[in-house]
Every structure is written in structure tokens, then in C-alpha cells.
Amino acid sequence: MRVEEIYRRDLNLLVALQVLVEERSVSKAAERLNLSQSAMSRVLGRLRSLLSDPVLTRQGQHLVPTEKALSINKALEEPLGSLRQLLSPIDFDPKSCDQTFTIVTTDYAMQTILPFALPRIYQEAPHVAFELLPLQDDRLKEQLTYGRADLAICRPTHSIEPLQYGALGRVGVSCLLSKHHPLANQQMCLDDYLHYPHAMIAISDGVKALIEQALEDKPKRRMVLSAYHLEAALAIIDMMPLIITVPADLAHLVSERYDLVVKPLPFHFTPFDYSMIWHPRCDHSPAQEWLRSIVKEECGKLIANRVVEMGLDTSTDSIP
């Protein structure tokens, strides 16, 4: 029998069969199925027609299932049990979850945001795994729609409809300088910022475009390096008076690790929102909902704490 032929059958009758066999009473079966006794009798009639079998026969004061009814009922135990499980609410248990989650994100988020959520994730779900892939900003929709990525952590620079998103917090921008830089021990003004050579890193999530917008009426900066990884700029930061503009929290983390100097931007710059983004197909997945809740709570708290610790102003990040 083809699938479309099964579709044309009233499969609810098979559920009625199981109840009738268990109860061996039309009235009790009617009560369980919330039907009147006359409606249940009509169901029994349709069931007899479907199976070409009496289903129940009377022996004295009792109804007894036929051999065919018992045989079909036994065969129904596994598929109906599977349907009950399939249609029941899913109780998600992180400790037993062994799913592999694919997250696309920027190098910045890989270094300064996501790692701070991983300890709690593995504490609650020790059997999960992660595949972290580089964000392709102009292909974000495709990565989440066709690439089957579960989540993106980034600052979207294009329209993301119909994707879903949740804000994690606001990120400011600062400058990294070598301790040998001429400005290392003095305040950096706008003319200084425009005069010295620059490096821009892809981790800054479109910061280059935001800065150019803020400086649109000013002379062009001399860009000597554009790279995806910060290490490329750090390799030459002592060789020339380089200014590396990156998200503020990354600047502070890197400055401690490499003994560098952090300077605020010498002009008005509004911090930008960092978000987690996902496809609507992931909206109601218990595992995905759990993952998003951990990322939002841990990463959002992290970004907020850094804003306070660094004394960043989330409405402006500038020097008068």
C-alpha cells in the first residue's frame, strides 16, 4: 500500500482498536476517548469495515477480541508507542545531550566572548561538541540556512531577515600601540590618529566601515595592513608606529598578554551591538534553546562586566 493510500484511511480507528481491545467494552472505550456510546458504536462499525472483521464478539456478558483484532493490536504496540513518544513534550536533559553544535563567528568572538561560555556549557552538558567556523559576513544567511550552522555570534552588517537574533551587549572600540610608539606616553589627538599608519583586523566586525563613516569629512588614514588575524598586525607593531583599532575588550586582553598600550579613540564613536543570530528552524529546538540561553546569559554578563571594568561609556567612546 502506498503512502498516499494510507493517508486516505482513518488512522484514528487504529487507536480506537487498541482502546477497545484493552477495555473489551464499548462504553468504557467511549469514556476513554471522550465519545458518546453511540459515537463509539459507529467507530466500531467503521473499524469492522476497515478490517473486514468483527473486532469484538460477544461471549455471554463479555466482549472478546477476535484473533485478527489481537494480532493487529500486538503489531500496533511499537508504532503507536513511537507516535506517543514523538508527540509528547520533549524533556531536554543537557547531561545526556551528545549533539554537535556548529557556530559561525568572528575571530574576535572566538577569542573574547565564546570561550567564557564554554566552561558552563561543558559543566551542564559534558557530552556535547562544537564546530567553530569563520563567519562569512556577506554569506551569513546562507551559512545559517543552507550551511546548517546552528548559531552565529557577530555584529551583522547586512539585513538578516528572516533570521532571528538576540542582543548580547554593546562593544566599544580602542586602539593598540606598541610601548615604543611615539604616542605611548601621551594623549592621542585626532590629528595623531590620522597621521600614523594603521592596521585593521577582520575581527572588528565592520568597525572599519563605522570608523570611516565617523571620519567621512577627514583625511584618509594610511592603511598598511588589513588582515583576518590579529597576530599579523602584532608581528609588525614594534617595527613601525602602528595603530591597531579593535574592539575595546580585545584591546585590553591583548595589551596584558603582549605588553602593549591601549588608547581610546580621539573622536566620537558609538559602540555597536553584538548579537547571536539563528535560523527560524532552530526556534523551538530544546537543545538550541538551551544553548542560546547559556550564550546569552554568560556572554551578555561578560560584555556588561567588561564595560564596567574598563570604564567604557556605551553611548559614546571618545575623548573630548
Tab-separated table of C-alpha atoms in Angstrom:
chain	number	residue	atom	x	y	z
A	1	MET	CA	0.000	0.000	0.000
A	2	ARG	CA	1.391	3.397	-0.986
A	3	VAL	CA	1.747	6.277	1.453
A	4	GLU	CA	-0.995	8.315	-0.207
A	5	GLU	CA	-3.400	5.399	0.213
A	6	ILE	CA	-2.636	5.248	3.934
A	7	TYR	CA	-3.342	8.989	4.103
A	8	ARG	CA	-6.869	8.356	2.819
A	9	ARG	CA	-7.577	5.885	5.650
A	10	ASP	CA	-8.853	6.960	9.050
A	11	LEU	CA	-5.854	6.008	11.179
A	12	ASN	CA	-7.662	7.172	14.325
A	13	LEU	CA	-9.548	3.897	14.024
A	14	LEU	CA	-6.337	2.038	14.904
A	15	VAL	CA	-6.123	3.958	18.161
A	16	ALA	CA	-9.760	3.062	18.798
A	17	LEU	CA	-8.900	-0.590	18.127
A	18	GLN	CA	-6.219	-0.583	20.820
A	19	VAL	CA	-8.590	1.012	23.354
A	20	LEU	CA	-11.395	-1.437	22.508
A	21	VAL	CA	-9.072	-4.421	22.869
A	22	GLU	CA	-7.766	-3.127	26.208
A	23	GLU	CA	-11.188	-2.251	27.639
A	24	ARG	CA	-13.266	-5.005	25.961
A	25	SER	CA	-16.228	-2.669	26.434
A	26	VAL	CA	-17.772	-0.125	24.088
A	27	SER	CA	-18.919	2.095	26.959
A	28	LYS	CA	-15.508	2.117	28.699
A	29	ALA	CA	-13.742	2.752	25.374
A	30	ALA	CA	-16.152	5.637	24.729
A	31	GLU	CA	-15.293	7.128	28.131
A	32	ARG	CA	-11.526	6.923	27.475
A	33	LEU	CA	-11.880	8.540	24.054
A	34	ASN	CA	-14.345	11.155	25.324
A	35	LEU	CA	-17.094	9.959	22.978
A	36	SER	CA	-20.739	9.112	23.488
A	37	GLN	CA	-21.593	5.416	23.479
A	38	SER	CA	-23.478	5.772	20.198
A	39	ALA	CA	-20.498	7.560	18.583
A	40	MET	CA	-18.209	4.783	19.839
A	41	SER	CA	-20.541	2.202	18.340
A	42	ARG	CA	-20.258	3.955	14.968
A	43	VAL	CA	-16.448	3.940	15.329
A	44	LEU	CA	-16.588	0.194	15.943
A	45	GLY	CA	-18.705	-0.191	12.824
A	46	ARG	CA	-16.156	1.710	10.701
A	47	LEU	CA	-13.354	-0.324	12.229
A	48	ARG	CA	-15.117	-3.566	11.297
A	49	SER	CA	-15.492	-2.293	7.747
A	50	LEU	CA	-11.820	-1.263	7.548
A	51	LEU	CA	-10.521	-4.620	8.812
A	52	SER	CA	-13.274	-6.834	7.355
A	53	ASP	CA	-13.508	-8.394	10.814
A	54	PRO	CA	-15.971	-8.259	13.748
A	55	VAL	CA	-13.169	-6.992	16.042
A	56	LEU	CA	-15.203	-7.836	19.163
A	57	THR	CA	-17.527	-10.817	19.610
A	58	ARG	CA	-19.901	-11.464	22.492
A	59	GLN	CA	-19.397	-14.389	24.818
A	60	GLY	CA	-22.109	-14.352	27.459
A	61	GLN	CA	-21.950	-10.990	29.240
A	62	HIS	CA	-18.497	-10.132	27.870
A	63	LEU	CA	-16.976	-8.855	24.636
A	64	VAL	CA	-13.936	-10.776	23.430
A	65	PRO	CA	-11.471	-9.530	20.776
A	66	THR	CA	-11.153	-11.642	17.660
A	67	GLU	CA	-7.827	-13.256	16.785
A	68	LYS	CA	-7.345	-10.729	13.987
A	69	ALA	CA	-8.015	-7.823	16.362
A	70	LEU	CA	-5.495	-9.227	18.865
A	71	SER	CA	-2.908	-9.760	16.123
A	72	ILE	CA	-3.270	-6.219	14.730
A	73	ASN	CA	-3.262	-4.748	18.234
A	74	LYS	CA	0.031	-6.502	19.027
A	75	ALA	CA	1.539	-5.195	15.775
A	76	LEU	CA	0.395	-1.677	16.720
A	77	GLU	CA	2.213	-1.609	20.068
A	78	GLU	CA	5.567	-0.444	18.658
A	79	PRO	CA	4.381	2.157	16.096
A	80	LEU	CA	1.779	3.660	18.471
A	81	GLY	CA	4.369	3.720	21.239
A	82	SER	CA	6.752	5.557	18.909
A	83	LEU	CA	3.992	8.026	17.997
A	84	ARG	CA	3.257	8.695	21.676
A	85	GLN	CA	6.927	9.417	22.258
A	86	LEU	CA	7.160	11.556	19.120
A	87	LEU	CA	4.121	13.666	20.035
A	88	SER	CA	4.939	14.042	23.734
A	89	PRO	CA	6.707	17.194	25.001
A	90	ILE	CA	10.474	16.714	24.948
A	91	ASP	CA	12.183	16.946	28.324
A	92	PHE	CA	15.652	18.199	27.448
A	93	ASP	CA	18.427	16.895	29.672
A	94	PRO	CA	21.772	18.633	28.989
A	95	LYS	CA	23.700	15.892	30.793
A	96	SER	CA	22.585	13.288	28.252
A	97	CYS	CA	22.871	15.556	25.193
A	98	ASP	CA	25.586	14.459	22.763
A	99	GLN	CA	24.788	16.905	19.964
A	100	THR	CA	27.464	18.644	17.919
A	101	PHE	CA	26.676	22.362	17.600
A	102	THR	CA	28.056	24.368	14.676
A	103	ILE	CA	28.707	28.039	15.423
A	104	VAL	CA	29.918	30.586	12.885
A	105	THR	CA	31.604	33.568	14.412
A	106	THR	CA	34.322	36.155	14.133
A	107	ASP	CA	37.854	35.705	15.359
A	108	TYR	CA	37.083	38.424	17.906
A	109	ALA	CA	34.170	36.475	19.405
A	110	MET	CA	36.184	33.239	19.339
A	111	GLN	CA	38.882	34.901	21.415
A	112	THR	CA	36.977	37.175	23.771
A	113	ILE	CA	33.326	36.103	24.041
A	114	LEU	CA	32.542	32.456	23.324
A	115	PRO	CA	35.361	30.883	25.413
A	116	PHE	CA	33.837	32.394	28.544
A	117	ALA	CA	30.573	30.484	27.989
A	118	LEU	CA	32.210	27.123	27.249
A	119	PRO	CA	33.072	26.137	30.858
A	120	ARG	CA	29.440	26.373	31.961
A	121	ILE	CA	28.247	24.653	28.780
A	122	TYR	CA	30.523	21.658	29.366
A	123	GLN	CA	29.689	21.610	33.048
A	124	GLU	CA	25.994	21.218	32.264
A	125	ALA	CA	26.414	19.109	29.095
A	126	PRO	CA	29.720	17.179	29.223
A	127	HIS	CA	28.972	15.156	26.082
A	128	VAL	CA	28.285	17.988	23.607
A	129	ALA	CA	30.771	19.027	20.946
A	130	PHE	CA	31.338	22.220	18.964
A	131	GLU	CA	32.483	23.039	15.463
A	132	LEU	CA	33.521	26.685	15.217
A	133	LEU	CA	33.620	28.075	11.681
A	134	PRO	CA	34.735	31.505	10.397
A	135	LEU	CA	31.912	33.921	9.720
A	136	GLN	CA	31.456	34.900	6.079
A	137	ASP	CA	29.642	38.136	6.718
A	138	ASP	CA	28.208	38.552	3.207
A	139	ARG	CA	27.011	34.920	3.303
A	140	LEU	CA	25.616	34.860	6.845
A	141	LYS	CA	22.107	33.942	5.690
A	142	GLU	CA	23.438	31.103	3.554
A	143	GLN	CA	25.611	29.768	6.381
A	144	LEU	CA	22.630	29.605	8.739
A	145	THR	CA	20.097	28.484	6.128
A	146	TYR	CA	21.941	26.069	3.856
A	147	GLY	CA	25.194	25.503	5.731
A	148	ARG	CA	23.204	24.106	8.649
A	149	ALA	CA	25.050	26.232	11.203
A	150	ASP	CA	23.131	26.399	14.474
A	151	LEU	CA	24.174	29.849	15.634
A	152	ALA	CA	26.186	32.916	14.655
A	153	ILE	CA	27.868	35.299	17.077
A	154	CYS	CA	28.741	38.568	15.395
A	155	ARG	CA	27.763	42.094	14.522
A	156	PRO	CA	25.603	41.748	11.403
A	157	THR	CA	26.478	44.296	8.740
A	158	HIS	CA	23.681	43.347	6.322
A	159	SER	CA	19.950	42.775	6.673
A	160	ILE	CA	19.372	39.439	8.407
A	161	GLU	CA	15.641	38.947	7.765
A	162	PRO	CA	14.113	36.399	8.183
A	163	LEU	CA	16.764	35.253	10.670
A	164	GLN	CA	16.172	35.601	14.402
A	165	TYR	CA	18.545	37.391	16.765
A	166	GLY	CA	19.191	38.227	20.385
A	167	ALA	CA	21.416	41.072	21.584
A	168	LEU	CA	24.393	40.153	23.767
A	169	GLY	CA	25.630	43.652	24.577
A	170	ARG	CA	27.389	46.734	23.253
A	171	VAL	CA	31.028	46.712	22.233
A	172	GLY	CA	33.285	49.770	22.195
A	173	VAL	CA	36.482	50.338	20.215
A	174	SER	CA	40.020	51.192	21.341
A	175	CYS	CA	43.497	51.447	19.845
A	176	LEU	CA	46.521	49.228	20.454
A	177	LEU	CA	50.017	50.730	20.301
A	178	SER	CA	53.484	49.418	20.983
A	179	LYS	CA	55.197	50.783	24.093
A	180	HIS	CA	57.766	52.192	21.663
A	181	HIS	CA	55.148	54.195	19.758
A	182	PRO	CA	55.684	57.995	19.903
A	183	LEU	CA	52.209	58.338	21.421
A	184	ALA	CA	52.656	55.612	24.024
A	185	ASN	CA	53.121	58.033	26.899
A	186	GLN	CA	50.912	60.900	25.786
A	187	GLN	CA	47.319	61.596	24.885
A	188	MET	CA	46.412	60.816	21.296
A	189	CYS	CA	44.514	63.542	19.446
A	190	LEU	CA	42.570	63.241	16.202
A	191	ASP	CA	45.449	64.630	14.111
A	192	ASP	CA	47.743	61.979	15.626
A	193	TYR	CA	45.246	59.254	14.800
A	194	LEU	CA	45.040	60.395	11.181
A	195	HIS	CA	48.797	60.879	10.825
A	196	TYR	CA	50.171	57.495	11.909
A	197	PRO	CA	49.851	54.219	9.906
A	198	HIS	CA	47.012	51.833	10.704
A	199	ALA	CA	46.127	48.168	10.735
A	200	MET	CA	42.549	46.897	10.619
A	201	ILE	CA	41.562	43.376	11.579
A	202	ALA	CA	38.536	41.451	10.326
A	203	ILE	CA	37.737	40.545	13.926
A	204	SER	CA	36.460	44.067	14.351
A	205	ASP	CA	33.248	43.156	12.536
A	206	GLY	CA	32.807	46.058	10.193
A	207	VAL	CA	34.445	48.535	12.550
A	208	LYS	CA	36.471	49.858	9.611
A	209	ALA	CA	33.274	50.994	7.864
A	210	LEU	CA	31.907	52.542	11.076
A	211	ILE	CA	35.134	54.447	11.669
A	212	GLU	CA	35.268	55.647	8.080
A	213	GLN	CA	31.704	56.852	8.464
A	214	ALA	CA	32.641	58.758	11.636
A	215	LEU	CA	35.651	60.279	9.813
A	216	GLU	CA	33.999	60.836	6.437
A	217	ASP	CA	34.919	64.528	6.313
A	218	LYS	CA	38.525	63.903	7.475
A	219	PRO	CA	41.673	62.932	5.510
A	220	LYS	CA	42.037	59.226	4.717
A	221	ARG	CA	44.139	57.185	7.097
A	222	ARG	CA	47.171	55.328	5.779
A	223	MET	CA	46.180	51.661	5.971
A	224	VAL	CA	49.324	49.495	5.853
A	225	LEU	CA	47.686	46.176	6.782
A	226	SER	CA	44.255	44.584	6.596
A	227	ALA	CA	44.177	41.027	7.926
A	228	TYR	CA	41.813	38.448	9.366
A	229	HIS	CA	44.004	37.573	12.361
A	230	LEU	CA	45.358	39.993	14.930
A	231	GLU	CA	48.697	38.154	15.036
A	232	ALA	CA	49.620	39.536	11.608
A	233	ALA	CA	49.492	43.104	12.941
A	234	LEU	CA	51.182	42.200	16.226
A	235	ALA	CA	54.136	40.809	14.263
A	236	ILE	CA	54.995	44.303	12.979
A	237	ILE	CA	53.691	46.523	15.772
A	238	ASP	CA	57.275	47.109	17.060
A	239	MET	CA	58.666	47.731	13.571
A	240	MET	CA	56.634	50.868	12.771
A	241	PRO	CA	54.467	53.403	14.657
A	242	LEU	CA	51.343	51.343	14.023
A	243	ILE	CA	47.844	51.979	15.399
A	244	ILE	CA	45.625	48.876	15.557
A	245	THR	CA	41.935	49.647	16.032
A	246	VAL	CA	39.992	46.754	17.597
A	247	PRO	CA	37.063	46.128	19.969
A	248	ALA	CA	37.883	47.563	23.370
A	249	ASP	CA	37.706	44.377	25.413
A	250	LEU	CA	40.007	42.589	22.975
A	251	ALA	CA	42.421	45.521	23.136
A	252	HIS	CA	42.644	45.208	26.910
A	253	LEU	CA	43.083	41.427	26.842
A	254	VAL	CA	45.778	41.613	24.166
A	255	SER	CA	47.567	44.514	25.854
A	256	GLU	CA	48.076	42.428	29.006
A	257	ARG	CA	49.286	39.426	27.044
A	258	TYR	CA	51.718	41.303	24.761
A	259	ASP	CA	52.598	44.268	26.986
A	260	LEU	CA	51.017	46.878	24.726
A	261	VAL	CA	49.397	50.268	25.320
A	262	VAL	CA	45.645	50.894	24.968
A	263	LYS	CA	44.393	54.304	23.857
A	264	PRO	CA	40.783	55.477	23.494
A	265	LEU	CA	39.584	56.775	20.154
A	266	PRO	CA	40.152	60.544	19.886
A	267	PHE	CA	36.722	61.174	18.343
A	268	HIS	CA	33.071	60.363	18.930
A	269	PHE	CA	32.232	56.725	18.179
A	270	THR	CA	29.019	54.976	19.192
A	271	PRO	CA	29.617	51.390	20.356
A	272	PHE	CA	27.901	48.705	18.313
A	273	ASP	CA	25.630	45.806	19.259
A	274	TYR	CA	26.941	42.259	19.303
A	275	SER	CA	24.330	39.587	18.744
A	276	MET	CA	23.657	35.902	18.411
A	277	ILE	CA	21.720	35.018	15.261
A	278	TRP	CA	19.920	31.836	14.245
A	279	HIS	CA	17.570	30.450	11.617
A	280	PRO	CA	13.842	30.116	12.497
A	281	ARG	CA	14.158	26.324	12.068
A	282	CYS	CA	16.092	26.342	15.367
A	283	ASP	CA	13.494	28.407	17.253
A	284	HIS	CA	11.777	25.593	19.141
A	285	SER	CA	14.539	23.010	19.411
A	286	PRO	CA	15.049	22.321	23.154
A	287	ALA	CA	18.804	21.809	22.640
A	288	GLN	CA	19.116	25.038	20.665
A	289	GLU	CA	17.040	26.982	23.196
A	290	TRP	CA	19.291	25.708	25.984
A	291	LEU	CA	22.446	26.692	24.072
A	292	ARG	CA	21.129	30.189	23.297
A	293	SER	CA	20.106	30.749	26.908
A	294	ILE	CA	23.634	29.873	28.128
A	295	VAL	CA	25.321	32.041	25.487
A	296	LYS	CA	23.022	34.993	26.204
A	297	GLU	CA	23.406	34.748	29.967
A	298	GLU	CA	27.163	34.130	30.119
A	299	CYS	CA	28.294	36.271	27.180
A	300	GLY	CA	25.851	39.087	27.910
A	301	LYS	CA	27.029	39.182	31.528
A	302	LEU	CA	30.650	39.109	30.364
A	303	ILE	CA	30.229	42.072	27.985
A	304	ALA	CA	28.355	44.069	30.638
A	305	ASN	CA	31.062	43.379	33.242
A	306	ARG	CA	33.812	44.427	30.853
A	307	VAL	CA	32.042	47.704	30.128
A	308	VAL	CA	32.073	48.457	33.865
A	309	GLU	CA	35.615	47.169	34.496
A	310	MET	CA	37.092	49.176	31.623
A	311	GLY	CA	35.071	52.280	32.380
A	312	LEU	CA	33.626	52.248	28.873
A	313	ASP	CA	30.739	54.554	28.053
A	314	THR	CA	28.227	52.618	25.966
A	315	SER	CA	26.690	55.715	24.475
A	316	THR	CA	29.987	57.282	23.351
A	317	ASP	CA	33.589	56.152	23.362
A	318	SER	CA	35.599	59.283	22.761
A	319	ILE	CA	37.917	61.923	24.087
A	320	PRO	CA	36.588	65.495	24.163
